[in-house]
Coordinates of N, CA, C and O and ligand atoms in Angstrom, one line a residue:
M1 N -75.5 -139.2 171.5 CA -75.2 -138.8 172.9 C -73.8 -138.1 172.9 O -72.9 -138.6 172.4
K2 N -73.8 -137.0 173.6 CA -72.5 -136.2 173.7 C -71.8 -136.7 174.9 O -72.4 -136.9 176.0
R3 N -70.5 -136.9 174.8 CA -69.7 -137.3 176.0 C -68.8 -136.2 176.3 O -68.5 -135.3 175.5
N4 N -68.3 -136.3 177.5 CA -67.3 -135.3 177.9 C -65.9 -135.7 177.5 O -65.3 -136.6 178.1
I5 N -65.4 -135.0 176.6 CA -64.0 -135.2 176.1 C -63.2 -134.1 176.7 O -63.6 -132.9 176.7
D6 N -62.0 -134.4 177.2 CA -61.1 -133.4 177.8 C -60.4 -132.8 176.6 O -59.2 -133.1 176.3
I7 N -61.0 -131.8 175.9 CA -60.5 -131.2 174.7 C -59.1 -130.5 175.0 O -58.2 -130.6 174.2
V8 N -59.0 -129.9 176.2 CA -57.8 -129.2 176.5 C -56.6 -130.2 176.6 O -55.6 -129.9 176.0
F9 N -56.9 -131.3 177.2 CA -55.8 -132.4 177.2 C -55.4 -132.8 175.8 O -54.2 -132.9 175.5
F10 N -56.4 -133.1 175.0 CA -56.1 -133.7 173.7 C -55.5 -132.6 172.7 O -54.7 -132.9 171.9
K11 N -56.0 -131.4 172.9 CA -55.4 -130.3 172.1 C -53.9 -130.1 172.4 O -53.1 -130.0 171.5
K12 N -53.6 -130.2 173.7 CA -52.2 -130.1 174.1 C -51.4 -131.2 173.6 O -50.3 -131.0 173.0
A13 N -51.9 -132.4 173.6 CA -51.3 -133.6 173.1 C -51.0 -133.4 171.6 O -49.9 -133.7 171.1
L14 N -52.0 -132.9 170.9 CA -51.9 -132.7 169.4 C -50.9 -131.7 169.1 O -50.1 -131.9 168.2
I15 N -50.9 -130.6 169.8 CA -49.9 -129.5 169.5 C -48.5 -130.0 169.8 O -47.6 -129.7 169.0
E16 N -48.3 -130.7 170.9 CA -47.0 -131.3 171.2 C -46.5 -132.2 170.1 O -45.4 -132.2 169.7
R17 N -47.4 -133.1 169.7 CA -47.1 -134.0 168.6 C -46.8 -133.3 167.3 O -45.8 -133.7 166.6
R18 N -47.5 -132.2 167.0 CA -47.2 -131.5 165.8 C -45.8 -130.9 165.9 O -45.1 -130.9 164.9
E19 N -45.5 -130.3 167.0 CA -44.1 -129.8 167.2 C -43.0 -130.8 166.9 O -42.0 -130.6 166.3
Q20 N -43.3 -132.0 167.5 CA -42.3 -133.1 167.3 C -42.2 -133.5 165.8 O -41.1 -133.7 165.3
V21 N -43.3 -133.6 165.2 CA -43.3 -134.0 163.8 C -42.6 -133.0 162.9 O -41.8 -133.3 162.1
L22 N -42.9 -131.7 163.2 CA -42.2 -130.6 162.4 C -40.7 -130.7 162.6 O -40.0 -130.5 161.7
K23 N -40.3 -131.0 163.9 CA -38.9 -131.1 164.2 C -38.3 -132.2 163.4 O -37.2 -132.1 162.8
N24 N -39.0 -133.4 163.4 CA -38.5 -134.5 162.6 C -38.3 -134.2 161.2 O -37.3 -134.6 160.6
I25 N -39.3 -133.6 160.6 CA -39.2 -133.2 159.2 C -38.0 -132.3 158.9 O -37.3 -132.5 158.0
Q26 N -37.9 -131.3 159.8 CA -36.7 -130.4 159.6 C -35.4 -131.1 159.7 O -34.5 -130.9 158.9
N27 N -35.3 -132.1 160.7 CA -34.0 -132.8 160.8 C -33.7 -133.6 159.5 O -32.6 -133.7 159.1
F28 N -34.7 -134.3 159.0 CA -34.5 -135.0 157.7 C -34.1 -134.1 156.6 O -33.2 -134.4 155.8
Q29 N -34.8 -133.0 156.5 CA -34.4 -132.0 155.5 C -33.0 -131.6 155.6 O -32.3 -131.5 154.6
E30 N -32.5 -131.3 156.8 CA -31.1 -130.9 157.0 C -30.2 -132.0 156.6 O -29.1 -131.7 156.0
E31 N -30.5 -133.3 156.9 CA -29.7 -134.4 156.6 C -29.6 -134.5 155.0 O -28.5 -134.7 154.5
I32 N -30.7 -134.3 154.4 CA -30.7 -134.4 152.9 C -29.9 -133.3 152.3 O -29.1 -133.5 151.4
D33 N -30.0 -132.1 152.9 CA -29.2 -131.0 152.4 C -27.7 -131.2 152.6 O -27.0 -130.9 151.7
S34 N -27.4 -131.8 153.7 CA -25.9 -132.1 153.9 C -25.4 -133.1 153.0 O -24.3 -133.1 152.5
L35 N -26.3 -134.1 152.6 CA -25.9 -135.1 151.6 C -25.6 -134.5 150.2 O -24.8 -135.0 149.5
K36 N -26.4 -133.5 149.9 CA -26.2 -132.8 148.6 C -24.8 -132.2 148.4 O -24.4 -132.1 147.3
G37 N -24.2 -131.9 149.5 CA -22.8 -131.3 149.4 C -21.7 -132.3 149.2 O -20.6 -132.0 148.9
I38 N -22.1 -133.6 149.3 CA -21.0 -134.7 149.1 C -20.7 -134.9 147.6 O -21.5 -134.9 146.8
D39 N -19.4 -135.0 147.4 CA -18.9 -135.3 146.0 C -19.0 -136.8 145.8 O -18.5 -137.6 146.4
L40 N -19.9 -137.1 144.8 CA -20.2 -138.5 144.5 C -19.3 -139.1 143.4 O -19.7 -139.1 142.2
N41 N -18.2 -139.6 143.8 CA -17.3 -140.3 142.8 C -17.5 -141.8 142.8 O -17.4 -142.4 141.8
D42 N -17.6 -142.3 144.0 CA -17.7 -143.7 144.2 C -19.2 -144.2 144.0 O -20.1 -143.7 144.6
E43 N -19.3 -145.1 143.1 CA -20.7 -145.6 142.7 C -21.4 -146.3 143.9 O -22.6 -146.2 144.1
A44 N -20.6 -147.0 144.7 CA -21.1 -147.7 145.9 C -21.7 -146.7 146.9 O -22.8 -146.9 147.4
D45 N -20.9 -145.6 147.1 CA -21.4 -144.6 148.0 C -22.7 -144.0 147.5 O -23.6 -143.7 148.2
Y46 N -22.7 -143.8 146.2 CA -23.9 -143.2 145.6 C -25.1 -144.1 145.8 O -26.2 -143.6 146.2
A47 N -25.0 -145.4 145.6 CA -26.1 -146.3 145.9 C -26.5 -146.3 147.3 O -27.7 -146.3 147.6
A48 N -25.6 -146.2 148.2 CA -25.9 -146.2 149.6 C -26.7 -144.9 149.9 O -27.7 -145.0 150.6
I49 N -26.3 -143.8 149.4 CA -26.9 -142.6 149.6 C -28.3 -142.6 149.0 O -29.3 -142.1 149.6
S50 N -28.5 -143.1 147.8 CA -29.8 -143.0 147.2 C -30.8 -143.9 148.0 O -32.0 -143.6 148.1
T51 N -30.3 -145.1 148.6 CA -31.1 -145.9 149.4 C -31.6 -145.1 150.6 O -32.7 -145.1 151.0
D52 N -30.6 -144.4 151.2 CA -30.9 -143.6 152.4 C -31.9 -142.5 152.1 O -32.8 -142.3 152.9
R53 N -31.8 -142.0 150.9 CA -32.7 -140.9 150.5 C -34.1 -141.4 150.3 O -35.1 -140.8 150.7
L54 N -34.2 -142.7 149.8 CA -35.5 -143.3 149.6 C -36.2 -143.5 151.0 O -37.4 -143.2 151.1
I55 N -35.4 -144.0 151.9 CA -35.9 -144.2 153.3 C -36.3 -142.9 153.9 O -37.4 -142.7 154.4
E56 N -35.5 -141.9 153.7 CA -35.8 -140.6 154.3 C -37.0 -140.0 153.7 O -37.8 -139.4 154.4
S57 N -37.2 -140.1 152.3 CA -38.4 -139.5 151.8 C -39.6 -140.3 152.2 O -40.7 -139.7 152.4
A58 N -39.5 -141.6 152.4 CA -40.6 -142.4 152.9 C -41.0 -141.9 154.3 O -42.2 -141.7 154.6
I59 N -40.0 -141.7 155.1 CA -40.2 -141.2 156.5 C -40.8 -139.8 156.4 O -41.8 -139.5 157.1
T60 N -40.3 -139.0 155.6 CA -40.8 -137.6 155.5 C -42.3 -137.6 155.0 O -43.1 -136.9 155.6
N61 N -42.6 -138.5 154.1 CA -44.0 -138.6 153.6 C -44.9 -139.0 154.8 O -46.0 -138.5 154.9
K62 N -44.4 -140.0 155.6 CA -45.2 -140.5 156.7 C -45.4 -139.4 157.7 O -46.5 -139.2 158.2
Q63 N -44.3 -138.6 157.9 CA -44.5 -137.5 158.9 C -45.4 -136.4 158.4 O -46.2 -135.9 159.1
A64 N -45.3 -136.2 157.0 CA -46.2 -135.1 156.4 C -47.6 -135.6 156.5 O -48.5 -134.8 156.8
K65 N -47.9 -136.9 156.4 CA -49.2 -137.4 156.5 C -49.8 -137.2 157.9 O -50.9 -136.8 158.1
E66 N -48.9 -137.5 158.9 CA -49.3 -137.4 160.3 C -49.6 -136.0 160.6 O -50.6 -135.7 161.3
L67 N -48.8 -135.1 160.0 CA -49.0 -133.6 160.3 C -50.3 -133.2 159.8 O -51.1 -132.5 160.4
K68 N -50.7 -133.7 158.6 CA -52.0 -133.4 158.0 C -53.2 -133.9 158.9 O -54.1 -133.2 159.2
E69 N -53.0 -135.1 159.5 CA -54.0 -135.7 160.4 C -54.1 -134.9 161.6 O -55.2 -134.7 162.1
I70 N -53.0 -134.4 162.1 CA -53.0 -133.6 163.3 C -53.8 -132.3 163.1 O -54.6 -131.9 163.9
E71 N -53.5 -131.6 161.9 CA -54.1 -130.4 161.6 C -55.7 -130.6 161.4 O -56.5 -129.8 161.9
E72 N -56.0 -131.7 160.8 CA -57.4 -132.1 160.7 C -58.1 -132.3 162.0 O -59.2 -131.8 162.2
A73 N -57.4 -132.9 162.9 CA -58.0 -133.2 164.3 C -58.2 -131.9 165.0 O -59.2 -131.7 165.7
L74 N -57.2 -130.9 164.8 CA -57.3 -129.6 165.5 C -58.5 -128.8 164.9 O -59.3 -128.2 165.6
Q75 N -58.7 -129.0 163.6 CA -59.9 -128.3 162.9 C -61.2 -128.9 163.4 O -62.2 -128.2 163.6
K76 N -61.2 -130.2 163.6 CA -62.4 -130.9 164.2 C -62.7 -130.4 165.6 O -63.9 -130.3 165.9
M77 N -61.7 -130.1 166.3 CA -62.0 -129.5 167.7 C -62.7 -128.2 167.6 O -63.6 -128.0 168.3
E78 N -62.3 -127.4 166.6 CA -63.0 -126.1 166.4 C -64.5 -126.4 166.0 O -65.4 -125.7 166.4
K79 N -64.7 -127.4 165.2 CA -66.1 -127.7 164.7 C -66.9 -128.5 165.7 O -68.1 -128.6 165.5
G80 N -66.2 -129.0 166.7 CA -66.9 -129.8 167.7 C -67.2 -131.2 167.3 O -68.0 -131.9 167.8
T81 N -66.4 -131.7 166.3 CA -66.6 -133.1 165.8 C -65.4 -134.0 166.2 O -65.2 -135.1 165.7
Y82 N -64.5 -133.5 167.1 CA -63.3 -134.2 167.4 C -63.7 -135.5 168.2 O -64.6 -135.5 169.0
G83 N -63.0 -136.6 167.8 CA -63.2 -137.9 168.5 C -64.3 -138.7 168.0 O -64.7 -139.7 168.6
I84 N -64.9 -138.2 166.8 CA -66.0 -139.0 166.2 C -65.4 -139.7 165.0 O -64.7 -139.1 164.2
C85 N -65.7 -141.0 164.9 CA -65.2 -141.8 163.7 C -65.7 -141.3 162.4 O -66.9 -141.0 162.3
E86 N -64.9 -141.1 161.4 CA -65.3 -140.6 160.1 C -66.1 -141.6 159.3 O -66.8 -141.2 158.4
M87 N -66.0 -142.8 159.6 CA -66.7 -143.9 158.9 C -68.1 -144.1 159.5 O -69.1 -144.0 158.8
C88 N -68.1 -144.5 160.8 CA -69.4 -144.9 161.3 C -70.1 -143.8 162.2 O -71.2 -144.0 162.7
E89 N -69.3 -142.7 162.4 CA -69.8 -141.6 163.2 C -70.1 -141.9 164.7 O -70.9 -141.2 165.3
E90 N -69.5 -143.0 165.1 CA -69.6 -143.3 166.5 C -68.4 -142.7 167.2 O -67.3 -142.5 166.6
P91 N -68.5 -142.5 168.5 CA -67.3 -141.9 169.3 C -66.1 -142.9 169.3 O -66.3 -144.1 169.5
I92 N -65.0 -142.3 169.1 CA -63.7 -143.1 169.2 C -63.4 -143.3 170.6 O -63.5 -142.3 171.4
S93 N -63.0 -144.5 171.1 CA -62.7 -144.7 172.5 C -61.6 -143.8 173.0 O -60.7 -143.4 172.3
L94 N -61.8 -143.3 174.2 CA -60.8 -142.4 174.8 C -59.4 -143.1 174.9 O -58.4 -142.4 174.7
E95 N -59.4 -144.4 175.1 CA -58.1 -145.1 175.2 C -57.4 -145.0 173.9 O -56.2 -144.8 173.9
R96 N -58.1 -145.1 172.8 CA -57.5 -145.0 171.5 C -57.0 -143.6 171.2 O -55.9 -143.4 170.7
L97 N -57.8 -142.6 171.6 CA -57.4 -141.2 171.4 C -56.2 -140.8 172.3 O -55.4 -140.0 171.9
Q98 N -56.0 -141.5 173.4 CA -54.9 -141.2 174.2 C -53.6 -141.7 173.6 O -52.5 -141.1 173.7
V99 N -53.7 -142.9 172.8 CA -52.6 -143.4 172.1 C -52.3 -142.6 170.9 O -51.2 -142.3 170.5
K100 N -53.4 -142.3 170.2 CA -53.3 -141.6 168.9 C -54.3 -140.5 168.8 O -55.4 -140.7 168.4
P101 N -54.0 -139.3 169.4 CA -55.0 -138.2 169.5 C -55.5 -137.7 168.1 O -56.6 -137.1 168.1
Q102 N -54.8 -138.0 167.0 CA -55.3 -137.6 165.7 C -56.1 -138.7 165.0 O -56.3 -138.5 163.8
A103 N -56.4 -139.7 165.7 CA -57.2 -140.9 165.1 C -58.4 -140.4 164.4 O -59.2 -139.6 165.0
K104 N -58.6 -140.9 163.2 CA -59.8 -140.5 162.4 C -60.9 -141.5 162.5 O -62.1 -141.2 162.3
Y105 N -60.6 -142.7 162.8 CA -61.5 -143.8 162.8 C -61.5 -144.6 164.2 O -60.5 -144.6 164.8
C106 N -62.6 -145.2 164.5 CA -62.6 -146.1 165.7 C -61.9 -147.3 165.3 O -61.5 -147.6 164.2
I107 N -61.7 -148.2 166.4 CA -60.9 -149.4 166.2 C -61.5 -150.3 165.1 O -60.8 -150.9 164.3
V108 N -62.8 -150.5 165.2 CA -63.5 -151.4 164.3 C -63.3 -150.9 162.8 O -62.9 -151.7 161.9
C109 N -63.6 -149.6 162.5 CA -63.4 -149.1 161.2 C -62.0 -149.2 160.7 O -61.6 -149.5 159.6
R110 N -61.1 -148.9 161.6 CA -59.6 -148.9 161.4 C -59.2 -150.3 160.8 O -58.5 -150.4 159.9
E111 N -59.8 -151.3 161.5 CA -59.4 -152.7 161.1 C -60.0 -153.0 159.7 O -59.3 -153.7 158.9
I112 N -61.2 -152.5 159.4 CA -61.8 -152.7 158.1 C -60.9 -152.1 157.0 O -60.6 -152.7 156.0
I113 N -60.5 -150.9 157.3 CA -59.6 -150.1 156.3 C -58.3 -150.8 156.1 O -57.8 -151.0 155.0
E114 N -57.7 -151.3 157.2 CA -56.4 -152.0 157.1 C -56.5 -153.3 156.3 O -55.7 -153.6 155.4
K115 N -57.6 -154.0 156.5 CA -57.9 -155.3 155.8 C -58.0 -155.0 154.3 O -57.5 -155.7 153.4
N116 N -58.8 -153.9 154.0 CA -59.0 -153.6 152.6 C -57.7 -153.2 151.9 O -57.5 -153.5 150.7
R117 N -56.9 -152.5 152.7 CA -55.6 -152.0 152.1 C -54.7 -153.2 151.8 O -54.0 -153.2 150.8
K118 N -54.7 -154.2 152.6 CA -53.9 -155.4 152.4 C -54.3 -156.2 151.1 O -53.5 -156.8 150.5
K119 N -55.5 -156.1 150.8 CA -56.1 -156.8 149.6 C -55.5 -156.2 148.3 O -55.4 -156.9 147.3
E120 N -55.2 -154.9 148.4 CA -54.8 -154.2 147.1 C -53.5 -154.7 146.6 O -52.6 -155.1 147.3
Ligands
ZN201 ZN1 -66.0 -146.3 163.1

């Protein structure tokens, strides 16, 4: 059964989210670049900076992953498969899409995936 999804609304939400993520990545990049200019004589400083960098790269990875999910969701809109769970092929609830417009899975499948991930 096909349902009426407000594609215009979700597309706008996705594009806004993409802009935000791109901005975040750029900000992190700029911070990392500014750190590169620091003269590292003090070992303690160096340790602090490398910890910061680890956190930053983790954040950047997360943002990059989100960016990819947003791109995929936009592609699905073109194909007409937006809002369909990739696992069970059931429609993802609108409430869920409103919270996370790039969601790939419905809540049930999402929970299964999360549980499997924790076991690893
Ligand atoms: Zn599902």
